[in-house]
């Protein structure tokens, strides 16, 4: 077909083509973005108690607290107690609902917290709450499925027999969670850093007999006697309680060579876990990498019914972090802790350009991250987070994130080793292009110029195509159309997909594995100056490789100005893109796909098992699910369980 590359068939001539109206895609997108939809970021959550007013004891019969939230479960700390002098580290620190407290802790130390039950108001508060529940139904609770579940006792272990009892106890469900922000340093002289980092331990007691729970005080614990050991800097626990709750955070002693202390934050909440960790999913797709940057998108942030694009744009709570992985990273041992990840980011030079995009399927909002300042050929640990501090944030899949934020499952990705490829995205015309393309040093620091070079070429071809198509009966009544099944709109759409994919090749390192990758520019020197294929310049080898355009040049002459300095590989466009235009466009345009062997040099086939990305198509994304894939050592190798997303398909 057009732009064919084999030595025998490569055509240096543009497609003989012609035109119809340009699609109104852009304006359609713009309109959709104005769609007013229900907010996703909710603002209902608030501490059950207002710190300012509750410090002063309220009269018993004053029911004002029931006004716009549930009746208070916990009294604010009685200030008079603060006056009492106790040794700083042995006195229990008061926790306030939905507020975190931070503390340092040294090896072998245990520090204590208490969440006070509002003793004076106990009886009345219970009554008031029940009244409030009766009056309002469960409306309030629906903002939070876990809370709702707690209310009907579903995950509380309380039978449904006594509804009132169930509700009363459920109202007292407490979530306690913590993040380790800083940990001791490993010895500098050994391999200890590779082993498990020492973790803090949380002990919880509801017994007034044990107000200082810890490794040496395990009577009447709500937690197991060994406590809740922090996992990679994250601990959570939830319990039913009608009494004061006593919490001990205990630090282990350090093995030889380790030095330093911990810093952590702890919070208790009656609404749900303050800190969150999502170990099921990275919640991200990788788009592509080059030698110093990487592009990612989150899953869809809204459902079709509520697009909420503007809301997400105004307030995008997602951030991405990456740490070079060289046996360890700065967050090894604390991978589930938001504050640790945030703190460690200061030690990297990686910048993160964050935006909201509606590309990559469904015209729905996704957060997009362009990480820059990465090093070539390195493996990185990546993290997506929801920054803390916001009110309840709802994510698809019934996930609620509270003020402590959320860390998603970490993943690995690897940057490209060569300087031959460069990630581009957000092109004006080829708007579904987002991957690494062949490039050379003239464009290395000028993405704009590189994008314009490719995009303008595509626009030119498309203009000629449009002129050709205009000569075919497209806008006539259905009977006169060239096909009842396919219209000119289909032809335009398929042509554009095909054109952008063949004109803007997807670029891979020369050493990238995969026999579906096409070698390009093979006579250019490698980075060490040597010639490819061990310098084989025999006549036979020249005849089969070096002297064939399909191997010794770029895909098409239009992009010669961006020819990389070294050899590279191309992930070929999927053959179905070619089949589609043959099927969709009028026969008069005489599109045809190449036959073997030219076909193998110009188009790729999809992985029949759909596990990895073997050919390129608009909106291709790379799935980052670590668990399923075997050995994720090389991101490009293994992470490609691919989700096919044909952006243009949704626009017809
Ligand atoms: C478009 O058509 C014109 C006139 O035939 C030709 O000069 C030009 O090179 C074509 N452009 C492309 C990109 O094929
Ligand atoms: C989300 O939560 C609502 C209410 O708790 C429930 O009805 C629904 O099935 C849940 N959806 C999913 C996908 O879990
Ligand atoms: C603790 O957090 C984990 C991971 O976020 C979650 O699966 C678990 O249900 C939580 N446990 C409690 C008691 O909240
Ligand atoms: C590292 O240093 C510590 C303290 O200086 C010492 O106890 C330990 O044996 C050393 N480890 C190795 C592997 O040399
Ligand atoms: C960050 O950049 C500075 C200056 O270029 C360099 O000295 C430092 O080593 C870099 N840090 C990392 C972690 O790469
Ligand atoms: C991480 O640090 C870099 C460099 O200081 C900064 O540009 C970037 O915005 C930080 N990322 C986040 C998510 O804070
Ligand atoms: C977003 O949703 C659309 C429509 O449901 C789907 O086709 C697309 O694959 C989703 N994209 C992502 C990145 O999850
Ligand atoms: C990342 O890769 C390293 C090896 O390079 C491996 O040890 C580690 O388990 C991987 N991490 C994840 C989350 O896959
Ligand atoms: C093979 O090609 C290379 C590079 O194109 C050239 O230098 C060499 O002379 C060729 N070998 C023969 C035998 O023609
Ligand atoms: C060079 O390539 C030819 C043809 O592929 C092969 O037969 C020959 O063994 C190669 N020579 C060397 C030195 O690798
Ligand atoms: C590349 O292949 C073409 C077509 O066979 C040939 O004319 C040209 O000389 C080759 N270039 C090199 C550098 O070998």
PDB file of C-alpha atoms in Angstrom, residues 270-407:
ATOM      1  CA  UNK A 270     -14.991   7.400  62.594  1.00  0.00           C
ATOM      2  CA  UNK A 271     -15.642   7.714  58.847  1.00  0.00           C
ATOM      3  CA  UNK A 272     -13.146   5.328  57.272  1.00  0.00           C
ATOM      4  CA  UNK A 273      -9.392   4.899  57.029  1.00  0.00           C
ATOM      5  CA  UNK A 274      -7.573   8.240  57.017  1.00  0.00           C
ATOM      6  CA  UNK A 275      -4.542   6.809  55.172  1.00  0.00           C
ATOM      7  CA  UNK A 276      -5.086   4.424  52.291  1.00  0.00           C
ATOM      8  CA  UNK A 277      -3.034   1.971  50.333  1.00  0.00           C
ATOM      9  CA  UNK A 278      -4.363   0.244  47.238  1.00  0.00           C
ATOM     10  CA  UNK A 279      -2.359  -2.898  46.628  1.00  0.00           C
ATOM     11  CA  UNK A 280      -4.596  -4.238  43.891  1.00  0.00           C
ATOM     12  CA  UNK A 281      -3.633  -2.020  41.066  1.00  0.00           C
ATOM     13  CA  UNK A 282      -1.197   0.660  39.920  1.00  0.00           C
ATOM     14  CA  UNK A 283      -4.290   2.464  38.509  1.00  0.00           C
ATOM     15  CA  UNK A 284      -2.092   3.542  35.607  1.00  0.00           C
ATOM     16  CA  UNK A 285      -1.272   2.654  32.058  1.00  0.00           C
ATOM     17  CA  UNK A 286       2.116   3.398  30.627  1.00  0.00           C
ATOM     18  CA  UNK A 287       2.020   5.067  27.245  1.00  0.00           C
ATOM     19  CA  UNK A 288       5.697   4.971  26.379  1.00  0.00           C
ATOM     20  CA  UNK A 289       9.179   6.000  27.476  1.00  0.00           C
ATOM     21  CA  UNK A 290      12.237   7.461  25.857  1.00  0.00           C
ATOM     22  CA  UNK A 291      15.728   7.893  27.231  1.00  0.00           C
ATOM     23  CA  UNK A 292      14.841  10.685  29.649  1.00  0.00           C
ATOM     24  CA  UNK A 293      11.076  10.775  30.010  1.00  0.00           C
ATOM     25  CA  UNK A 294       7.992   8.612  30.370  1.00  0.00           C
ATOM     26  CA  UNK A 295       4.297   9.159  29.761  1.00  0.00           C
ATOM     27  CA  UNK A 296       1.482   7.625  31.803  1.00  0.00           C
ATOM     28  CA  UNK A 297      -2.283   7.937  32.160  1.00  0.00           C
ATOM     29  CA  UNK A 298      -4.583   6.835  34.947  1.00  0.00           C
ATOM     30  CA  UNK A 299      -7.651   4.739  34.361  1.00  0.00           C
ATOM     31  CA  UNK A 300     -10.839   6.632  33.574  1.00  0.00           C
ATOM     32  CA  UNK A 301     -11.678   8.915  36.477  1.00  0.00           C
ATOM     33  CA  UNK A 302     -15.378   9.241  35.718  1.00  0.00           C
ATOM     34  CA  UNK A 303     -18.117   7.133  34.281  1.00  0.00           C
ATOM     35  CA  UNK A 304     -19.803   7.883  31.014  1.00  0.00           C
ATOM     36  CA  UNK A 305     -22.765   9.445  32.829  1.00  0.00           C
ATOM     37  CA  UNK A 306     -20.694  11.979  34.781  1.00  0.00           C
ATOM     38  CA  UNK A 307     -17.757  13.181  32.793  1.00  0.00           C
ATOM     39  CA  UNK A 308     -16.666  15.827  35.265  1.00  0.00           C
ATOM     40  CA  UNK A 309     -13.749  16.893  33.116  1.00  0.00           C
ATOM     41  CA  UNK A 310     -13.708  20.445  34.443  1.00  0.00           C
ATOM     42  CA  UNK A 311     -13.929  19.305  38.021  1.00  0.00           C
ATOM     43  CA  UNK A 312     -10.865  17.129  37.606  1.00  0.00           C
ATOM     44  CA  UNK A 313      -9.042  19.904  35.785  1.00  0.00           C
ATOM     45  CA  UNK A 314      -9.732  22.349  38.595  1.00  0.00           C
ATOM     46  CA  UNK A 315      -8.641  19.955  41.216  1.00  0.00           C
ATOM     47  CA  UNK A 316      -6.405  17.128  40.165  1.00  0.00           C
ATOM     48  CA  UNK A 317      -5.324  15.272  43.309  1.00  0.00           C
ATOM     49  CA  UNK A 318      -3.095  12.746  41.504  1.00  0.00           C
ATOM     50  CA  UNK A 319       0.680  12.835  41.462  1.00  0.00           C
ATOM     51  CA  UNK A 320       3.257  10.446  40.155  1.00  0.00           C
ATOM     52  CA  UNK A 321       6.648   9.677  41.620  1.00  0.00           C
ATOM     53  CA  UNK A 322       9.528   7.631  40.312  1.00  0.00           C
ATOM     54  CA  UNK A 323      12.701   6.448  42.007  1.00  0.00           C
ATOM     55  CA  UNK A 324      15.672   4.944  40.286  1.00  0.00           C
ATOM     56  CA  UNK A 325      15.864   1.305  41.186  1.00  0.00           C
ATOM     57  CA  UNK A 326      19.380   0.159  41.897  1.00  0.00           C
ATOM     58  CA  UNK A 327      18.771  -2.786  44.209  1.00  0.00           C
ATOM     59  CA  UNK A 328      16.986  -0.323  46.483  1.00  0.00           C
ATOM     60  CA  UNK A 329      15.277   3.041  46.130  1.00  0.00           C
ATOM     61  CA  UNK A 330      15.016   5.927  48.600  1.00  0.00           C
ATOM     62  CA  UNK A 331      11.623   4.513  49.612  1.00  0.00           C
ATOM     63  CA  UNK A 332      12.551   0.858  49.994  1.00  0.00           C
ATOM     64  CA  UNK A 333      10.722  -0.327  53.087  1.00  0.00           C
ATOM     65  CA  UNK A 334       8.219   2.546  52.950  1.00  0.00           C
ATOM     66  CA  UNK A 335       6.546   1.922  49.612  1.00  0.00           C
ATOM     67  CA  UNK A 336       3.036   2.229  51.028  1.00  0.00           C
ATOM     68  CA  UNK A 337       3.568   5.511  52.817  1.00  0.00           C
ATOM     69  CA  UNK A 338       2.504   8.738  51.159  1.00  0.00           C
ATOM     70  CA  UNK A 339       4.599  11.004  53.369  1.00  0.00           C
ATOM     71  CA  UNK A 340       7.703   8.862  52.789  1.00  0.00           C
ATOM     72  CA  UNK A 341       7.224   9.017  49.040  1.00  0.00           C
ATOM     73  CA  UNK A 342       6.600  12.754  49.131  1.00  0.00           C
ATOM     74  CA  UNK A 343       9.678  13.362  51.275  1.00  0.00           C
ATOM     75  CA  UNK A 344      11.913  11.179  49.127  1.00  0.00           C
ATOM     76  CA  UNK A 345      10.897  13.009  45.970  1.00  0.00           C
ATOM     77  CA  UNK A 346      13.152  15.835  47.116  1.00  0.00           C
ATOM     78  CA  UNK A 347      16.153  13.648  46.500  1.00  0.00           C
ATOM     79  CA  UNK A 348      15.375  13.150  42.815  1.00  0.00           C
ATOM     80  CA  UNK A 349      15.672  15.537  39.895  1.00  0.00           C
ATOM     81  CA  UNK A 350      12.572  14.154  38.253  1.00  0.00           C
ATOM     82  CA  UNK A 351       9.849  16.565  37.297  1.00  0.00           C
ATOM     83  CA  UNK A 352       6.280  15.635  36.726  1.00  0.00           C
ATOM     84  CA  UNK A 353       4.049  17.496  34.296  1.00  0.00           C
ATOM     85  CA  UNK A 354       0.489  16.692  35.343  1.00  0.00           C
ATOM     86  CA  UNK A 355      -2.635  17.274  33.303  1.00  0.00           C
ATOM     87  CA  UNK A 356      -6.096  15.893  32.646  1.00  0.00           C
ATOM     88  CA  UNK A 357      -6.696  14.365  29.237  1.00  0.00           C
ATOM     89  CA  UNK A 358      -9.797  12.906  27.624  1.00  0.00           C
ATOM     90  CA  UNK A 359      -7.865  10.879  25.070  1.00  0.00           C
ATOM     91  CA  UNK A 360      -7.193   7.146  25.143  1.00  0.00           C
ATOM     92  CA  UNK A 361     -10.773   6.039  24.966  1.00  0.00           C
ATOM     93  CA  UNK A 362     -14.278   6.946  25.933  1.00  0.00           C
ATOM     94  CA  UNK A 363     -13.713  10.709  25.877  1.00  0.00           C
ATOM     95  CA  UNK A 364     -13.457  10.405  29.641  1.00  0.00           C
ATOM     96  CA  UNK A 365     -11.059  12.236  31.950  1.00  0.00           C
ATOM     97  CA  UNK A 366      -7.773  10.640  32.959  1.00  0.00           C
ATOM     98  CA  UNK A 367      -4.801  12.144  34.708  1.00  0.00           C
ATOM     99  CA  UNK A 368      -1.736  12.263  32.473  1.00  0.00           C
ATOM    100  CA  UNK A 369       1.848  12.398  33.710  1.00  0.00           C
ATOM    101  CA  UNK A 370       4.925  13.294  31.765  1.00  0.00           C
ATOM    102  CA  UNK A 371       7.925  12.454  33.898  1.00  0.00           C
ATOM    103  CA  UNK A 372      11.115  14.167  32.793  1.00  0.00           C
ATOM    104  CA  UNK A 373      14.692  14.162  33.982  1.00  0.00           C
ATOM    105  CA  UNK A 374      14.992  10.367  33.951  1.00  0.00           C
ATOM    106  CA  UNK A 375      18.210   8.558  33.142  1.00  0.00           C
ATOM    107  CA  UNK A 376      18.687   6.395  30.050  1.00  0.00           C
ATOM    108  CA  UNK A 377      18.338   2.640  30.255  1.00  0.00           C
ATOM    109  CA  UNK A 378      17.372   2.588  33.944  1.00  0.00           C
ATOM    110  CA  UNK A 379      14.655   0.778  35.796  1.00  0.00           C
ATOM    111  CA  UNK A 380      12.470   2.951  37.980  1.00  0.00           C
ATOM    112  CA  UNK A 381       9.939   2.214  40.666  1.00  0.00           C
ATOM    113  CA  UNK A 382       6.827   4.232  39.926  1.00  0.00           C
ATOM    114  CA  UNK A 383       4.058   5.280  42.283  1.00  0.00           C
ATOM    115  CA  UNK A 384       0.737   6.918  41.700  1.00  0.00           C
ATOM    116  CA  UNK A 385      -0.698   8.756  44.689  1.00  0.00           C
ATOM    117  CA  UNK A 386      -3.699  10.781  45.664  1.00  0.00           C
ATOM    118  CA  UNK A 387      -2.328  13.740  47.575  1.00  0.00           C
ATOM    119  CA  UNK A 388      -3.616  14.148  51.078  1.00  0.00           C
ATOM    120  CA  UNK A 389      -5.645  16.971  52.499  1.00  0.00           C
ATOM    121  CA  UNK A 390      -8.770  16.735  50.405  1.00  0.00           C
ATOM    122  CA  UNK A 391     -12.249  15.835  51.502  1.00  0.00           C
ATOM    123  CA  UNK A 392     -13.616  12.456  50.580  1.00  0.00           C
ATOM    124  CA  UNK A 393     -12.598  11.700  47.028  1.00  0.00           C
ATOM    125  CA  UNK A 394     -14.518   9.083  45.110  1.00  0.00           C
ATOM    126  CA  UNK A 395     -12.722   7.007  42.549  1.00  0.00           C
ATOM    127  CA  UNK A 396     -14.321   4.557  40.146  1.00  0.00           C
ATOM    128  CA  UNK A 397     -14.793   1.158  41.698  1.00  0.00           C
ATOM    129  CA  UNK A 398     -16.269   2.453  44.943  1.00  0.00           C
ATOM    130  CA  UNK A 399     -12.960   3.579  46.349  1.00  0.00           C
ATOM    131  CA  UNK A 400     -13.026   6.472  48.798  1.00  0.00           C
ATOM    132  CA  UNK A 401      -9.872   8.375  49.619  1.00  0.00           C
ATOM    133  CA  UNK A 402      -9.723  10.516  52.741  1.00  0.00           C
ATOM    134  CA  UNK A 403      -7.479  13.277  54.001  1.00  0.00           C
ATOM    135  CA  UNK A 404      -4.463  11.018  54.408  1.00  0.00           C
ATOM    136  CA  UNK A 405      -4.376  10.339  50.679  1.00  0.00           C
ATOM    137  CA  UNK A 406      -3.670   7.067  48.935  1.00  0.00           C
ATOM    138  CA  UNK A 407      -0.717   5.226  47.528  1.00  0.00           C
TER     139      UNK A 407
END
